[in-house]
Amino acid sequence: MATAPTYCTHRQLKDVFPQLDSFDNKRALYGWKEVTTNKYAAHNSGLTTQLFADGEDLGSAQSAHTDLNVEGEWFYNSAEDITYYYSASTPSDKLMEAGEEFSALITRITANASRFLDAKLDPNLPREQLKDKEGNYDYIIVRTTALLAATFLIRSHDPTSEVATAMMEDAMGNIDALNKGGAALSWQTTGDSSKGVVRDVTYTSGSIRPVDTRGRWSGSWDLLRVKVTTAGALGTAKYSVWNKSGDKLKDNQIVTDEIITGDFQVLASGLQVRFGGSADDSVATINNEWEVEVAGWQEEVDNSSINSVKMTRGGYRTRGFGKY
């Protein structure tokens, strides 16, 4: 059966909230009394979903206290609020704790934070597209979920914590930005998508690389491949470009061994690219490669925060500029 996604991991939560480990919810149990040989009881123990002895997880509870006959077995009687424990040695000489395995606690808290985020995000945002092209959730989604999880965890110990309040404000600010289009997710078409988004595939540090693009992409969405085919300085090095074919990306060569000049040069379908290096004597390295993600300039911008503006000039009113 499919399960709802959790947007951040234990590691990511700790990156956002390094003090995470200090919020383990285990609590010590005291007042153990021997009720029969090797069987001990702690009255008024509070809900015990898991029992630990000197940090060791004692496993699942038995079905009844009458079933306890093996070292380390335990049972919680919810009707009488009594925790039973079987041991040949007195639990008074051990650190007995009730609580939840910390990893299980984090799994539950991050799942709750993810469902809270789902409830707060605009329903028009497709949940499966919260991931980037590598299958990872966008960092703003990860961070916002981690902030919410940290808030829930802190408030379970201190409901009036100022730290928790600050984290919740940060998280709600992110949610507000996502809902109003003030923060772009990787899947969204932005106002500059038609100019191309350049990403390294293979790059040698210090080499000549694409540093700028201009123009507007006149086709539909595509993922271009740009590759250095001849090494050397400006005027010697060469590059080639591929776009999508009928059934594959980066498969159809459209620019072949073009000399890199350092000025704007042809990329594809209305776009130009300019190469440059970190120094005047930088050189291009053969087989360095980039991908350029492009969207057509006529495609609708997702969640744009650009609004209409009314303008006047010389006493005459003009129409507001809007999205057509």
mmCIF file of C-alpha atoms in Angstrom:
data_model
loop_
_atom_site.group_PDB
_atom_site.id
_atom_site.type_symbol
_atom_site.label_atom_id
_atom_site.label_comp_id
_atom_site.label_asym_id
_atom_site.label_seq_id
_atom_site.Cartn_x
_atom_site.Cartn_y
_atom_site.Cartn_z
ATOM 1 C CA MET A 1 0.000 0.000 0.000
ATOM 2 C CA ALA A 2 1.300 3.452 -0.906
ATOM 3 C CA THR A 3 2.353 5.700 1.967
ATOM 4 C CA ALA A 4 2.504 9.484 2.210
ATOM 5 C CA PRO A 5 6.036 10.857 1.716
ATOM 6 C CA THR A 6 8.241 12.255 4.467
ATOM 7 C CA TYR A 7 10.099 15.322 3.231
ATOM 8 C CA CYS A 8 13.196 15.264 5.456
ATOM 9 C CA THR A 9 15.479 12.624 6.943
ATOM 10 C CA HIS A 10 16.962 12.289 10.423
ATOM 11 C CA ARG A 11 20.282 13.613 9.070
ATOM 12 C CA GLN A 12 18.634 16.622 7.434
ATOM 13 C CA LEU A 13 16.700 17.408 10.611
ATOM 14 C CA LYS A 14 19.933 17.373 12.598
ATOM 15 C CA ASP A 15 21.579 19.674 10.037
ATOM 16 C CA VAL A 16 18.851 22.251 10.633
ATOM 17 C CA PHE A 17 18.604 21.644 14.398
ATOM 18 C CA PRO A 18 21.979 20.426 15.757
ATOM 19 C CA GLN A 19 20.635 20.213 19.347
ATOM 20 C CA LEU A 20 18.236 17.467 18.254
ATOM 21 C CA ASP A 21 19.755 14.699 20.419
ATOM 22 C CA SER A 22 19.054 16.583 23.640
ATOM 23 C CA PHE A 23 15.314 16.183 23.064
ATOM 24 C CA ASP A 24 15.135 12.433 23.560
ATOM 25 C CA ASN A 25 11.783 11.902 25.292
ATOM 26 C CA LYS A 26 12.795 8.999 27.530
ATOM 27 C CA ARG A 27 12.044 9.466 31.228
ATOM 28 C CA ALA A 28 13.324 7.565 34.254
ATOM 29 C CA LEU A 29 11.032 5.218 36.176
ATOM 30 C CA TYR A 30 11.464 4.970 39.954
ATOM 31 C CA GLY A 31 9.777 3.291 42.887
ATOM 32 C CA TRP A 32 10.165 -0.307 41.758
ATOM 33 C CA LYS A 33 8.803 -2.907 44.179
ATOM 34 C CA GLU A 34 9.103 -6.666 43.985
ATOM 35 C CA VAL A 35 5.600 -8.147 43.758
ATOM 36 C CA THR A 36 6.619 -11.795 43.269
ATOM 37 C CA THR A 37 9.982 -13.478 42.869
ATOM 38 C CA ASN A 38 11.977 -11.581 40.191
ATOM 39 C CA LYS A 39 8.921 -9.575 39.118
ATOM 40 C CA TYR A 40 8.914 -5.861 39.853
ATOM 41 C CA ALA A 41 6.273 -3.163 39.474
ATOM 42 C CA ALA A 42 6.457 0.612 39.131
ATOM 43 C CA HIS A 43 3.097 2.173 40.028
ATOM 44 C CA ASN A 44 1.838 5.417 38.438
ATOM 45 C CA SER A 45 4.514 5.046 35.768
ATOM 46 C CA GLY A 46 2.655 6.899 33.026
ATOM 47 C CA LEU A 47 2.220 5.556 29.505
ATOM 48 C CA THR A 48 5.024 3.118 28.713
ATOM 49 C CA THR A 49 5.234 2.205 25.049
ATOM 50 C CA GLN A 50 8.829 1.006 25.304
ATOM 51 C CA LEU A 51 11.036 0.067 28.263
ATOM 52 C CA PHE A 52 14.811 0.467 28.513
ATOM 53 C CA ALA A 53 17.250 -0.896 31.097
ATOM 54 C CA ASP A 54 20.607 0.922 31.228
ATOM 55 C CA GLY A 55 19.916 2.143 27.678
ATOM 56 C CA GLU A 56 19.072 -1.297 26.281
ATOM 57 C CA ASP A 57 15.796 -1.568 24.401
ATOM 58 C CA LEU A 58 13.915 -4.455 26.019
ATOM 59 C CA GLY A 59 11.813 -5.162 22.961
ATOM 60 C CA SER A 60 8.072 -5.539 22.679
ATOM 61 C CA ALA A 61 5.832 -5.807 25.713
ATOM 62 C CA GLN A 62 4.269 -9.119 26.735
ATOM 63 C CA SER A 63 0.510 -9.641 26.614
ATOM 64 C CA ALA A 64 0.031 -9.690 30.407
ATOM 65 C CA HIS A 65 2.156 -9.409 33.551
ATOM 66 C CA THR A 66 1.429 -13.088 34.230
ATOM 67 C CA ASP A 67 3.459 -13.940 31.102
ATOM 68 C CA LEU A 68 6.688 -12.503 32.535
ATOM 69 C CA ASN A 69 9.175 -15.284 33.269
ATOM 70 C CA VAL A 70 12.301 -14.421 31.223
ATOM 71 C CA GLU A 71 14.998 -11.876 32.059
ATOM 72 C CA GLY A 72 14.117 -8.464 30.618
ATOM 73 C CA GLU A 73 10.465 -9.130 29.801
ATOM 74 C CA TRP A 74 8.010 -6.375 30.645
ATOM 75 C CA PHE A 75 4.374 -5.325 30.464
ATOM 76 C CA TYR A 76 2.418 -2.092 30.900
ATOM 77 C CA ASN A 77 -1.051 -2.254 32.460
ATOM 78 C CA SER A 78 -2.786 0.850 31.111
ATOM 79 C CA ALA A 79 -5.918 0.370 33.233
ATOM 80 C CA GLU A 80 -3.902 0.490 36.470
ATOM 81 C CA ASP A 81 -0.961 2.555 35.158
ATOM 82 C CA ILE A 82 1.635 0.009 36.282
ATOM 83 C CA THR A 83 4.785 -1.071 34.482
ATOM 84 C CA TYR A 84 5.991 -4.616 35.268
ATOM 85 C CA TYR A 85 9.541 -5.855 34.731
ATOM 86 C CA TYR A 86 11.077 -9.326 35.184
ATOM 87 C CA SER A 87 14.703 -9.548 36.298
ATOM 88 C CA ALA A 88 16.926 -11.576 38.603
ATOM 89 C CA SER A 89 18.457 -8.303 39.822
ATOM 90 C CA THR A 90 16.640 -5.323 41.252
ATOM 91 C CA PRO A 91 15.769 -2.553 38.751
ATOM 92 C CA SER A 92 16.590 -0.039 41.490
ATOM 93 C CA ASP A 93 20.252 -0.615 40.640
ATOM 94 C CA LYS A 94 19.654 0.141 36.945
ATOM 95 C CA LEU A 95 18.617 3.151 34.910
ATOM 96 C CA MET A 96 15.069 2.161 33.990
ATOM 97 C CA GLU A 97 13.475 4.403 31.356
ATOM 98 C CA ALA A 98 10.145 4.556 29.583
ATOM 99 C CA GLY A 99 9.799 6.232 26.242
ATOM 100 C CA GLU A 100 10.300 5.669 22.559
ATOM 101 C CA GLU A 101 13.301 4.564 20.551
ATOM 102 C CA PHE A 102 14.796 7.850 19.365
ATOM 103 C CA SER A 103 14.882 6.870 15.697
ATOM 104 C CA ALA A 104 11.205 5.859 15.878
ATOM 105 C CA LEU A 105 10.409 9.195 17.526
ATOM 106 C CA ILE A 106 12.167 11.112 14.736
ATOM 107 C CA THR A 107 10.339 9.065 12.083
ATOM 108 C CA ARG A 108 7.000 9.928 13.687
ATOM 109 C CA ILE A 109 7.807 13.623 14.183
ATOM 110 C CA THR A 110 9.093 14.143 10.620
ATOM 111 C CA ALA A 111 6.029 12.350 9.235
ATOM 112 C CA ASN A 112 3.767 14.636 11.284
ATOM 113 C CA ALA A 113 5.693 17.693 10.077
ATOM 114 C CA SER A 114 5.340 16.527 6.462
ATOM 115 C CA ARG A 115 1.558 16.159 6.833
ATOM 116 C CA PHE A 116 1.369 19.607 8.455
ATOM 117 C CA LEU A 117 3.262 21.061 5.494
ATOM 118 C CA ASP A 118 0.920 19.302 3.063
ATOM 119 C CA ALA A 119 -2.039 20.911 4.833
ATOM 120 C CA LYS A 120 -0.506 24.398 4.646
ATOM 121 C CA LEU A 121 0.725 24.373 1.052
ATOM 122 C CA ASP A 122 -1.450 25.621 -1.768
ATOM 123 C CA PRO A 123 -3.492 22.631 -3.052
ATOM 124 C CA ASN A 124 -2.514 23.641 -6.601
ATOM 125 C CA LEU A 125 1.118 22.675 -5.943
ATOM 126 C CA PRO A 126 1.564 19.080 -7.207
ATOM 127 C CA ARG A 127 3.156 17.095 -4.380
ATOM 128 C CA GLU A 128 5.115 14.715 -6.611
ATOM 129 C CA GLN A 129 6.798 17.719 -8.227
ATOM 130 C CA LEU A 130 8.276 18.870 -4.923
ATOM 131 C CA LYS A 131 11.270 16.766 -6.036
ATOM 132 C CA ASP A 132 14.103 17.943 -8.261
ATOM 133 C CA LYS A 133 15.387 16.091 -11.312
ATOM 134 C CA GLU A 134 17.626 13.840 -9.169
ATOM 135 C CA GLY A 135 14.607 12.667 -7.161
ATOM 136 C CA ASN A 136 15.458 14.725 -4.061
ATOM 137 C CA TYR A 137 13.042 17.099 -2.416
ATOM 138 C CA ASP A 138 13.821 20.764 -3.026
ATOM 139 C CA TYR A 139 15.850 22.184 -0.155
ATOM 140 C CA ILE A 140 13.177 24.686 0.829
ATOM 141 C CA ILE A 141 10.777 21.749 1.310
ATOM 142 C CA VAL A 142 13.384 19.813 3.321
ATOM 143 C CA ARG A 143 14.276 22.800 5.487
ATOM 144 C CA THR A 144 10.675 23.831 6.122
ATOM 145 C CA THR A 145 9.759 20.282 7.178
ATOM 146 C CA ALA A 146 12.809 20.136 9.463
ATOM 147 C CA LEU A 147 11.883 23.479 11.062
ATOM 148 C CA LEU A 148 8.360 22.205 11.715
ATOM 149 C CA ALA A 149 9.644 18.898 13.144
ATOM 150 C CA ALA A 150 12.105 20.719 15.426
ATOM 151 C CA THR A 151 9.278 22.995 16.600
ATOM 152 C CA PHE A 152 7.046 20.028 17.440
ATOM 153 C CA LEU A 153 9.876 18.309 19.303
ATOM 154 C CA ILE A 154 10.862 21.369 21.337
ATOM 155 C CA ARG A 155 7.270 22.201 22.248
ATOM 156 C CA SER A 156 6.701 18.678 23.525
ATOM 157 C CA HIS A 157 9.222 19.631 26.243
ATOM 158 C CA ASP A 158 8.621 23.390 26.510
ATOM 159 C CA PRO A 159 5.373 24.690 24.953
ATOM 160 C CA THR A 160 6.399 28.354 25.415
ATOM 161 C CA SER A 161 9.930 28.019 23.994
ATOM 162 C CA GLU A 162 11.105 31.153 22.183
ATOM 163 C CA VAL A 163 13.379 28.987 20.020
ATOM 164 C CA ALA A 164 10.368 26.962 18.870
ATOM 165 C CA THR A 165 8.428 30.152 18.152
ATOM 166 C CA ALA A 166 11.285 31.524 16.013
ATOM 167 C CA MET A 167 11.530 28.245 14.080
ATOM 168 C CA MET A 168 7.787 28.189 13.452
ATOM 169 C CA GLU A 169 7.902 31.770 12.161
ATOM 170 C CA ASP A 170 10.743 30.794 9.806
ATOM 171 C CA ALA A 171 8.778 27.772 8.563
ATOM 172 C CA MET A 172 5.573 29.746 8.047
ATOM 173 C CA GLY A 173 7.524 32.399 6.150
ATOM 174 C CA ASN A 174 8.764 29.709 3.756
ATOM 175 C CA ILE A 175 5.241 28.327 3.342
ATOM 176 C CA ASP A 176 3.893 31.798 2.618
ATOM 177 C CA ALA A 177 6.620 32.360 0.008
ATOM 178 C CA LEU A 178 5.844 29.036 -1.680
ATOM 179 C CA ASN A 179 2.113 29.741 -1.781
ATOM 180 C CA LYS A 180 2.548 33.275 -3.143
ATOM 181 C CA GLY A 181 5.191 32.381 -5.717
ATOM 182 C CA GLY A 182 7.981 34.139 -3.858
ATOM 183 C CA ALA A 183 10.068 30.935 -3.808
ATOM 184 C CA ALA A 184 10.533 28.834 -6.936
ATOM 185 C CA LEU A 185 10.712 25.053 -6.891
ATOM 186 C CA SER A 186 12.972 23.275 -9.352
ATOM 187 C CA TRP A 187 10.083 21.992 -11.509
ATOM 188 C CA GLN A 188 8.532 25.428 -11.979
ATOM 189 C CA THR A 189 8.909 27.562 -15.070
ATOM 190 C CA THR A 190 10.350 30.900 -13.964
ATOM 191 C CA GLY A 191 10.504 34.232 -15.741
ATOM 192 C CA ASP A 192 14.058 33.590 -17.000
ATOM 193 C CA SER A 193 13.624 29.928 -17.975
ATOM 194 C CA SER A 194 13.630 30.852 -21.667
ATOM 195 C CA LYS A 195 17.234 32.088 -21.259
ATOM 196 C CA GLY A 196 18.385 28.667 -20.076
ATOM 197 C CA VAL A 197 19.630 27.245 -16.790
ATOM 198 C CA VAL A 198 23.235 25.982 -17.111
ATOM 199 C CA ARG A 199 24.431 23.062 -14.981
ATOM 200 C CA ASP A 200 27.826 21.331 -14.873
ATOM 201 C CA VAL A 201 27.975 17.729 -16.077
ATOM 202 C CA THR A 202 31.765 17.471 -16.279
ATOM 203 C CA TYR A 203 33.928 20.484 -15.492
ATOM 204 C CA THR A 204 37.624 21.039 -14.785
ATOM 205 C CA SER A 205 38.070 23.891 -12.314
ATOM 206 C CA GLY A 206 39.574 27.033 -13.855
ATOM 207 C CA SER A 207 38.750 26.062 -17.424
ATOM 208 C CA ILE A 208 36.753 28.082 -19.899
ATOM 209 C CA ARG A 209 33.028 27.533 -19.409
ATOM 210 C CA PRO A 210 29.622 29.027 -20.358
ATOM 211 C CA VAL A 211 29.268 32.230 -18.328
ATOM 212 C CA ASP A 212 26.197 33.897 -19.842
ATOM 213 C CA THR A 213 23.259 33.351 -22.184
ATOM 214 C CA ARG A 214 20.989 35.773 -23.997
ATOM 215 C CA GLY A 215 17.950 35.662 -26.238
ATOM 216 C CA ARG A 216 14.742 33.659 -25.807
ATOM 217 C CA TRP A 217 14.206 29.960 -26.426
ATOM 218 C CA SER A 218 11.592 29.634 -29.147
ATOM 219 C CA GLY A 219 10.854 25.918 -28.787
ATOM 220 C CA SER A 220 9.191 23.777 -26.138
ATOM 221 C CA TRP A 221 10.992 22.461 -23.054
ATOM 222 C CA ASP A 222 14.354 20.863 -23.796
ATOM 223 C CA LEU A 223 17.606 19.822 -22.149
ATOM 224 C CA LEU A 224 20.567 20.836 -24.308
ATOM 225 C CA ARG A 225 24.009 19.251 -24.203
ATOM 226 C CA VAL A 226 27.034 21.564 -24.640
ATOM 227 C CA LYS A 227 30.462 19.920 -24.916
ATOM 228 C CA VAL A 228 34.036 21.076 -25.557
ATOM 229 C CA THR A 229 35.221 19.079 -28.563
ATOM 230 C CA THR A 230 38.651 20.701 -29.008
ATOM 231 C CA ALA A 231 40.838 21.917 -26.145
ATOM 232 C CA GLY A 232 42.689 25.209 -26.163
ATOM 233 C CA ALA A 233 42.457 28.953 -25.615
ATOM 234 C CA LEU A 234 39.854 31.327 -27.044
ATOM 235 C CA GLY A 235 40.066 31.240 -30.824
ATOM 236 C CA THR A 236 41.296 27.650 -30.813
ATOM 237 C CA ALA A 237 38.925 25.659 -28.614
ATOM 238 C CA LYS A 238 35.692 24.345 -30.110
ATOM 239 C CA TYR A 239 32.271 23.311 -28.816
ATOM 240 C CA SER A 240 29.263 21.376 -30.063
ATOM 241 C CA VAL A 241 25.598 21.403 -29.040
ATOM 242 C CA TRP A 242 22.864 18.726 -29.040
ATOM 243 C CA ASN A 243 19.121 19.026 -28.441
ATOM 244 C CA LYS A 244 16.376 16.411 -28.179
ATOM 245 C CA SER A 245 15.469 14.101 -31.022
ATOM 246 C CA GLY A 246 12.116 12.445 -31.542
ATOM 247 C CA ASP A 247 12.689 9.954 -28.739
ATOM 248 C CA LYS A 248 15.794 10.996 -26.726
ATOM 249 C CA LEU A 249 17.210 14.034 -24.970
ATOM 250 C CA LYS A 250 20.622 15.479 -25.969
ATOM 251 C CA ASP A 251 20.620 13.265 -29.055
ATOM 252 C CA ASN A 252 20.395 15.562 -32.100
ATOM 253 C CA GLN A 253 23.564 17.532 -32.929
ATOM 254 C CA ILE A 254 22.742 21.075 -34.005
ATOM 255 C CA VAL A 255 26.114 22.862 -33.592
ATOM 256 C CA THR A 256 29.316 21.106 -34.681
ATOM 257 C CA ASP A 257 32.845 22.162 -33.717
ATOM 258 C CA GLU A 258 32.144 25.882 -33.428
ATOM 259 C CA ILE A 259 35.274 27.916 -32.474
ATOM 260 C CA ILE A 260 34.950 29.485 -29.010
ATOM 261 C CA THR A 261 35.523 33.218 -29.425
ATOM 262 C CA GLY A 262 34.569 34.636 -26.019
ATOM 263 C CA ASP A 263 31.710 36.635 -27.578
ATOM 264 C CA PHE A 264 28.061 35.561 -27.751
ATOM 265 C CA GLN A 265 27.693 32.620 -30.105
ATOM 266 C CA VAL A 266 24.923 30.386 -31.379
ATOM 267 C CA LEU A 267 23.413 27.930 -28.892
ATOM 268 C CA ALA A 268 20.029 26.932 -30.336
ATOM 269 C CA SER A 269 16.555 28.210 -31.311
ATOM 270 C CA GLY A 270 17.013 31.887 -30.532
ATOM 271 C CA LEU A 271 19.528 31.466 -27.710
ATOM 272 C CA GLN A 272 23.187 32.489 -27.655
ATOM 273 C CA VAL A 273 25.921 31.476 -25.217
ATOM 274 C CA ARG A 274 29.112 33.243 -24.150
ATOM 275 C CA PHE A 275 32.156 31.354 -22.876
ATOM 276 C CA GLY A 276 34.755 32.764 -20.498
ATOM 277 C CA GLY A 277 37.443 31.758 -17.990
ATOM 278 C CA SER A 278 38.683 32.866 -14.610
ATOM 279 C CA ALA A 279 41.763 34.478 -16.226
ATOM 280 C CA ASP A 280 42.785 35.850 -19.629
ATOM 281 C CA ASP A 281 44.939 32.791 -20.305
ATOM 282 C CA SER A 282 42.321 30.225 -19.289
ATOM 283 C CA VAL A 283 41.866 27.309 -21.662
ATOM 284 C CA ALA A 284 38.991 24.991 -22.483
ATOM 285 C CA THR A 285 39.365 21.352 -21.437
ATOM 286 C CA ILE A 286 38.264 18.697 -23.908
ATOM 287 C CA ASN A 287 35.127 16.744 -22.935
ATOM 288 C CA ASN A 288 34.026 19.295 -20.353
ATOM 289 C CA GLU A 289 30.262 19.214 -20.628
ATOM 290 C CA TRP A 290 27.199 21.157 -19.485
ATOM 291 C CA GLU A 291 23.460 20.801 -19.779
ATOM 292 C CA VAL A 292 21.191 23.781 -20.417
ATOM 293 C CA GLU A 293 17.550 23.411 -19.378
ATOM 294 C CA VAL A 294 15.252 25.671 -21.388
ATOM 295 C CA ALA A 295 11.545 26.436 -21.562
ATOM 296 C CA GLY A 296 9.784 28.284 -24.354
ATOM 297 C CA TRP A 297 9.307 32.013 -23.806
ATOM 298 C CA GLN A 298 5.585 31.630 -24.489
ATOM 299 C CA GLU A 299 5.134 29.050 -21.714
ATOM 300 C CA GLU A 300 3.212 30.206 -18.656
ATOM 301 C CA VAL A 301 5.297 31.206 -15.665
ATOM 302 C CA ASP A 302 4.355 29.122 -12.607
ATOM 303 C CA ASN A 303 3.341 31.008 -9.447
ATOM 304 C CA SER A 304 4.670 34.322 -10.698
ATOM 305 C CA SER A 305 4.509 37.101 -8.153
ATOM 306 C CA ILE A 306 4.633 39.762 -10.922
ATOM 307 C CA ASN A 307 1.416 41.787 -10.800
ATOM 308 C CA SER A 308 -0.187 44.300 -13.167
ATOM 309 C CA VAL A 309 0.928 47.929 -12.941
ATOM 310 C CA LYS A 310 -1.098 50.905 -14.105
ATOM 311 C CA MET A 311 0.946 53.647 -15.791
ATOM 312 C CA THR A 312 0.177 57.174 -16.947
ATOM 313 C CA ARG A 313 2.105 59.495 -19.201
ATOM 314 C CA GLY A 314 1.281 63.008 -20.342
ATOM 315 C CA GLY A 315 -2.102 62.884 -18.656
ATOM 316 C CA TYR A 316 -3.285 59.845 -20.614
ATOM 317 C CA ARG A 317 -3.965 56.522 -18.924
ATOM 318 C CA THR A 318 -2.484 53.411 -20.462
ATOM 319 C CA ARG A 319 -3.407 49.791 -20.022
ATOM 320 C CA GLY A 320 -1.748 47.841 -17.240
ATOM 321 C CA PHE A 321 0.876 45.354 -18.174
ATOM 322 C CA GLY A 322 -0.251 41.846 -17.299
ATOM 323 C CA LYS A 323 0.099 38.242 -18.343
ATOM 324 C CA TYR A 324 -1.621 37.460 -21.640
#
